[in-house]
PDB file of C-alpha atoms in Angstrom:
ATOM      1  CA  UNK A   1      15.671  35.901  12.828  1.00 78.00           C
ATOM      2  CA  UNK A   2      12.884  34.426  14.839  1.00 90.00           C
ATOM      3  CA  UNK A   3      11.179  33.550  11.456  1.00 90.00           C
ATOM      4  CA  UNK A   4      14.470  31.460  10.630  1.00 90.00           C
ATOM      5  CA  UNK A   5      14.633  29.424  13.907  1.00 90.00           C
ATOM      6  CA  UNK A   6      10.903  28.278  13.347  1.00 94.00           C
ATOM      7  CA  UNK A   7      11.317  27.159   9.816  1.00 93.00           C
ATOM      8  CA  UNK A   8      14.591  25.117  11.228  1.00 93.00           C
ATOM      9  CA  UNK A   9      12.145  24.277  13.981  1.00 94.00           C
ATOM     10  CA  UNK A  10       9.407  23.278  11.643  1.00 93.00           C
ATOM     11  CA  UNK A  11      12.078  21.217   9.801  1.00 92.00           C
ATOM     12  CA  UNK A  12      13.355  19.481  12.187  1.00 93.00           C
ATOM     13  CA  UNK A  13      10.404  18.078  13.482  1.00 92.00           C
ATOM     14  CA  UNK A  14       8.863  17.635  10.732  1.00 87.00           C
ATOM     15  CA  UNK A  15      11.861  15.030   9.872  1.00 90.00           C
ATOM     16  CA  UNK A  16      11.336  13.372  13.064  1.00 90.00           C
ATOM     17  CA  UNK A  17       7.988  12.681  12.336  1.00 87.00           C
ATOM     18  CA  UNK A  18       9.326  11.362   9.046  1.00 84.00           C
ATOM     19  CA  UNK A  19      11.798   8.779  10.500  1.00 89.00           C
ATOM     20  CA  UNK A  20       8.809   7.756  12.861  1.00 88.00           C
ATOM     21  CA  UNK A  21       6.855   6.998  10.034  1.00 84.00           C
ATOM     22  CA  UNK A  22       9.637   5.100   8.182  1.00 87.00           C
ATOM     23  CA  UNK A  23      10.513   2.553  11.404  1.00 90.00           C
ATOM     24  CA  UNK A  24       6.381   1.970  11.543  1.00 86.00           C
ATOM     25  CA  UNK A  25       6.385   0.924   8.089  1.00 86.00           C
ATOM     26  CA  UNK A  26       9.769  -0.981   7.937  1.00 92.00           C
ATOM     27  CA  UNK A  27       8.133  -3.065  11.263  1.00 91.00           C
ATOM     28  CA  UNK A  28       4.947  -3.588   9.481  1.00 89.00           C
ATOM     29  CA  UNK A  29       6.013  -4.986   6.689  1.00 90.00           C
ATOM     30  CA  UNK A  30       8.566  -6.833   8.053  1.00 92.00           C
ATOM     31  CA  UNK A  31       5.612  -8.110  10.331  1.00 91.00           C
ATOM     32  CA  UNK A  32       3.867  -9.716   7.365  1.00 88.00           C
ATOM     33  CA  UNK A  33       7.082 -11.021   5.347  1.00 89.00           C
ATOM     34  CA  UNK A  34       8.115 -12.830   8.585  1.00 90.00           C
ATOM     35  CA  UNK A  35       4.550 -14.969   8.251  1.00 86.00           C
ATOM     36  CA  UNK A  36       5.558 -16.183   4.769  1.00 87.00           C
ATOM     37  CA  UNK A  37       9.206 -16.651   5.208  1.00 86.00           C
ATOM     38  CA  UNK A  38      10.426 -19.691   3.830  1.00 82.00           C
ATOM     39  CA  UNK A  39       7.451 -20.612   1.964  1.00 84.00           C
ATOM     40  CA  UNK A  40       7.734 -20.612  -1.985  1.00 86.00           C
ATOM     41  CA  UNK A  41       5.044 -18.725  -3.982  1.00 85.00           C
ATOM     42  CA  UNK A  42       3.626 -15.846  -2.444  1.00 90.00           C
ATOM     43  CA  UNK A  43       4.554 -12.470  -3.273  1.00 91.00           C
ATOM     44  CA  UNK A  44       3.789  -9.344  -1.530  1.00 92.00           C
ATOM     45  CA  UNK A  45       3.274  -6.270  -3.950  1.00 92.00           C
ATOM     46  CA  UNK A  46       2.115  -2.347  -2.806  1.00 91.00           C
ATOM     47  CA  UNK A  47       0.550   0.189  -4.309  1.00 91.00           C
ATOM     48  CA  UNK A  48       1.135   4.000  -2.961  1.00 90.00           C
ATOM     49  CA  UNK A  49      -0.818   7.183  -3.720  1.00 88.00           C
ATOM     50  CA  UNK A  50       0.639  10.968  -2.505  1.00 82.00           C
ATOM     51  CA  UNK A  51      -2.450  13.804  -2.305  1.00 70.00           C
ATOM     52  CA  UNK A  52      -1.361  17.439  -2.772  1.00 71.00           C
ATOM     53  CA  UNK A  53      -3.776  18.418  -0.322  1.00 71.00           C
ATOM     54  CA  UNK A  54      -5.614  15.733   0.772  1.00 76.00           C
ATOM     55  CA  UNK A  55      -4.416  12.426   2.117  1.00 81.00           C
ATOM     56  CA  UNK A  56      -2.140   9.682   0.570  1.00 84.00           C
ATOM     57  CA  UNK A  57      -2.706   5.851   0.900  1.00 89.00           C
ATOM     58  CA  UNK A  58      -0.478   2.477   0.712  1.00 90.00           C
ATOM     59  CA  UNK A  59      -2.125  -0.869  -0.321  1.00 91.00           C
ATOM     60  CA  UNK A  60       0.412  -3.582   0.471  1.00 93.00           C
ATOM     61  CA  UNK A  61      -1.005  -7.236  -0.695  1.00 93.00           C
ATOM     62  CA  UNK A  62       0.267 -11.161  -0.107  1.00 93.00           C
ATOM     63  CA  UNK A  63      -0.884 -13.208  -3.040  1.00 92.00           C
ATOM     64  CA  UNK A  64       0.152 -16.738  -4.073  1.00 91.00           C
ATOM     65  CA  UNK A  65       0.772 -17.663  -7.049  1.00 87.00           C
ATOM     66  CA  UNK A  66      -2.724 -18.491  -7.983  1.00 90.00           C
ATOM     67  CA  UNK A  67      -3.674 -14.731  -7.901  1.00 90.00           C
ATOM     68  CA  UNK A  68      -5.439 -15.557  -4.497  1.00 92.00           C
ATOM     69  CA  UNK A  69      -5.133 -12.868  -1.734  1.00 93.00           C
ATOM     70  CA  UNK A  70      -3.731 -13.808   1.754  1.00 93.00           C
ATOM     71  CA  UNK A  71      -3.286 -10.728   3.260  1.00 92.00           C
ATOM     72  CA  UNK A  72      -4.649  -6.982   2.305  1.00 93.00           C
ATOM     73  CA  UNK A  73      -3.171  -4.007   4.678  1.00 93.00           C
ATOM     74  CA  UNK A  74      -4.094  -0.102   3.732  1.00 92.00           C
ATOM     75  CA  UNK A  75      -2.506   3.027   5.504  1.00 88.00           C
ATOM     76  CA  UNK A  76      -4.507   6.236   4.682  1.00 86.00           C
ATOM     77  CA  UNK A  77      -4.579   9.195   6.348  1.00 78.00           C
ATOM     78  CA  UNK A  78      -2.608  12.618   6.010  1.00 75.00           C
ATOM     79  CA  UNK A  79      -1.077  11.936   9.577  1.00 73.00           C
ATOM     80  CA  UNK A  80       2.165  10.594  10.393  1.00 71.00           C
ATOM     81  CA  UNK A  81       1.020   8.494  12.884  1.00 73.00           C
ATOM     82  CA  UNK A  82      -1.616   7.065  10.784  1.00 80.00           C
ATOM     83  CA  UNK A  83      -0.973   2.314  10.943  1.00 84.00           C
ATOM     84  CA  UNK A  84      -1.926  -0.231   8.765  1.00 87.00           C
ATOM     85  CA  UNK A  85      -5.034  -1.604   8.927  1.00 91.00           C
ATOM     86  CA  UNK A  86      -5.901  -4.890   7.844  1.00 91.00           C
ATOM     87  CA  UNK A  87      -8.762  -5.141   5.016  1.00 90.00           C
ATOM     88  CA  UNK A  88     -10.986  -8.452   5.634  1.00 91.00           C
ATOM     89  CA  UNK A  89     -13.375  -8.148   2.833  1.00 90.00           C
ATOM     90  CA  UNK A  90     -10.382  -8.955   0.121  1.00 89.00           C
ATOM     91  CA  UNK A  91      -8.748 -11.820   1.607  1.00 91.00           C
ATOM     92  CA  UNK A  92      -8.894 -15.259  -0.119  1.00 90.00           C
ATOM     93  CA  UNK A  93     -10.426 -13.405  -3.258  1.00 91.00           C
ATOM     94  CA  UNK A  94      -9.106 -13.420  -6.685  1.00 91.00           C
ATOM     95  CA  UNK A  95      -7.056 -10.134  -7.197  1.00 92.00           C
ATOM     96  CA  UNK A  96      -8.951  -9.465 -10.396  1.00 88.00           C
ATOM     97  CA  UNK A  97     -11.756  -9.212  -8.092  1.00 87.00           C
ATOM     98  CA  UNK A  98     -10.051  -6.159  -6.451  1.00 87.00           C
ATOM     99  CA  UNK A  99      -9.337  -4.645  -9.958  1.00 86.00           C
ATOM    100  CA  UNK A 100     -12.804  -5.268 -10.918  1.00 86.00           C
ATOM    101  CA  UNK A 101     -14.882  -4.243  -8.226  1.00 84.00           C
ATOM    102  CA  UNK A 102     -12.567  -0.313  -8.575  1.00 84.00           C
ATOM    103  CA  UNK A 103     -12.669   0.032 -12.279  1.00 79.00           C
ATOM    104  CA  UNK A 104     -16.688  -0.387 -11.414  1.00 79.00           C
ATOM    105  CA  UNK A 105     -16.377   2.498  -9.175  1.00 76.00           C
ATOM    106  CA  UNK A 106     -14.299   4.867 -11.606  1.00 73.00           C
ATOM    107  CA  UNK A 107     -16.613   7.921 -12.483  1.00 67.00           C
ATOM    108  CA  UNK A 108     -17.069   9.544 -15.600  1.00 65.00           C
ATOM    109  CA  UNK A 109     -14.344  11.845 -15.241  1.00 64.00           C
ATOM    110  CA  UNK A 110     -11.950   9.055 -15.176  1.00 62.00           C
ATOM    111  CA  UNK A 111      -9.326   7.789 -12.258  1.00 62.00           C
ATOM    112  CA  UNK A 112      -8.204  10.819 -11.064  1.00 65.00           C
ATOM    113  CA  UNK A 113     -11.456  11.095  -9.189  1.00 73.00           C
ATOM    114  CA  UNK A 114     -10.912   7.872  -7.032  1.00 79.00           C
ATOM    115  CA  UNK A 115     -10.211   8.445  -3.411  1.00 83.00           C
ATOM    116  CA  UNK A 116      -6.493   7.448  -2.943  1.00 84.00           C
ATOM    117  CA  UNK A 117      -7.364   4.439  -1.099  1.00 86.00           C
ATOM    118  CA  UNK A 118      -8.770   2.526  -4.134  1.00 87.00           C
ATOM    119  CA  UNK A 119      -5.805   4.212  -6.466  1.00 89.00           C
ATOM    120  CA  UNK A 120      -3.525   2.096  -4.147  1.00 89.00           C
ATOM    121  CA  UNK A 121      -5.274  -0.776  -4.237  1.00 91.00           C
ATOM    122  CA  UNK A 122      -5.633  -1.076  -7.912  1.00 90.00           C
ATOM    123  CA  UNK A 123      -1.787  -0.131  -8.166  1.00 91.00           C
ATOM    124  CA  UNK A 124      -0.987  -3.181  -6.090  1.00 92.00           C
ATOM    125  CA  UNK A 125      -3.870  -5.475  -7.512  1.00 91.00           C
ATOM    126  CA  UNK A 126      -2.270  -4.535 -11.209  1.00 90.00           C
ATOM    127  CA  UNK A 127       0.967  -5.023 -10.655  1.00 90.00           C
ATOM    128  CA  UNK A 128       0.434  -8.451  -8.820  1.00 90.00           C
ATOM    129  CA  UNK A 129      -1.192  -9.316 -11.905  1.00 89.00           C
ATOM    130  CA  UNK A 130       1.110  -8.354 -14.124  1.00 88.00           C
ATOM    131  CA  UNK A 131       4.113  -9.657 -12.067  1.00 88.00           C
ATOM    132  CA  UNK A 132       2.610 -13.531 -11.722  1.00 86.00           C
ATOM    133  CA  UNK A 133       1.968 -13.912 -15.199  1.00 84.00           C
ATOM    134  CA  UNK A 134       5.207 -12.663 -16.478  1.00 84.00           C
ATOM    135  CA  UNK A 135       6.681 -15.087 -14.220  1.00 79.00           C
ATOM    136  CA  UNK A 136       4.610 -18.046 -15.226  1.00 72.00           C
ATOM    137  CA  UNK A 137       5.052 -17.185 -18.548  1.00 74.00           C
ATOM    138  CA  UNK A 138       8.909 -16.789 -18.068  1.00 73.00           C
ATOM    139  CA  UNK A 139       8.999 -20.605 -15.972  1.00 65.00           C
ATOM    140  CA  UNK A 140       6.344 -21.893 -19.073  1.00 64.00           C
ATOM    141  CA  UNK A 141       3.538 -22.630 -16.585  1.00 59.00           C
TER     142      UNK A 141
END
């Protein structure tokens, strides 16, 4: 009996701590989409990661429609009270540059060896690729 009550126990906390993390994320990105509301062409695009064992990661990017980054946030950690933090070193580059610069870092044994952080940043970096020039392509730019 006392076994049950601590799984509940477990259970319930543990979705507390889920909802936690949720409102924290919803507030964070509503954070950045508040800068660009209003404005026409830029995009915001994420990339997300889970670990069995070790921790997860979410890349969450602002790019215009020039592929140029204006914002770069990453959440890693295996805690739920893990924030965003705000990566410097890729804003105002090309996102290529981002895509680059990780499939330079892939070992030998291919991108399952990649610490999560850089799997979510290529995630986002390829799919804001992929996303602008289907929509150029779609408006004949």
């Amino acid at each position: 009996m006392q076994l049950a009550f601590i799984l509940c126990l477990i259970l319930i906390v543990q979705y507390l701590l889920s909802l936690y993390q949720i409102k924290q994320y919803k507030i964070k990105i509503d954070k950045i989409v508040s800068g660009y509301k209003g404005e026409e062409g830029y995009f915001m695009f994420s990339g997300m990661t889970r670990g069995k064992l070790k921790h997860g990661a979410i890349a969450v990017l602002v790019v215009d429609s020039n592929y140029i980054i204006h914002e770069c946030h990453l959440l890693k950690g295996m805690s739920v009270l893990t924030k965003f933090k705000p990566i410097e070193k890729y804003k105002g580059r090309h996102v290529g540059e981002i895509v680059s610069s990780i499939n330079d870092e892939i070992p030998v044994k291919g991108k399952s060896k990649l610490p999560s952080n850089s799997k979510a940043l290529l995630q986002a970096s390829e799919n804001a690729l992929l996303t602008i020039a289907k929509k150029k392509v779609s408006l004949g730019v």
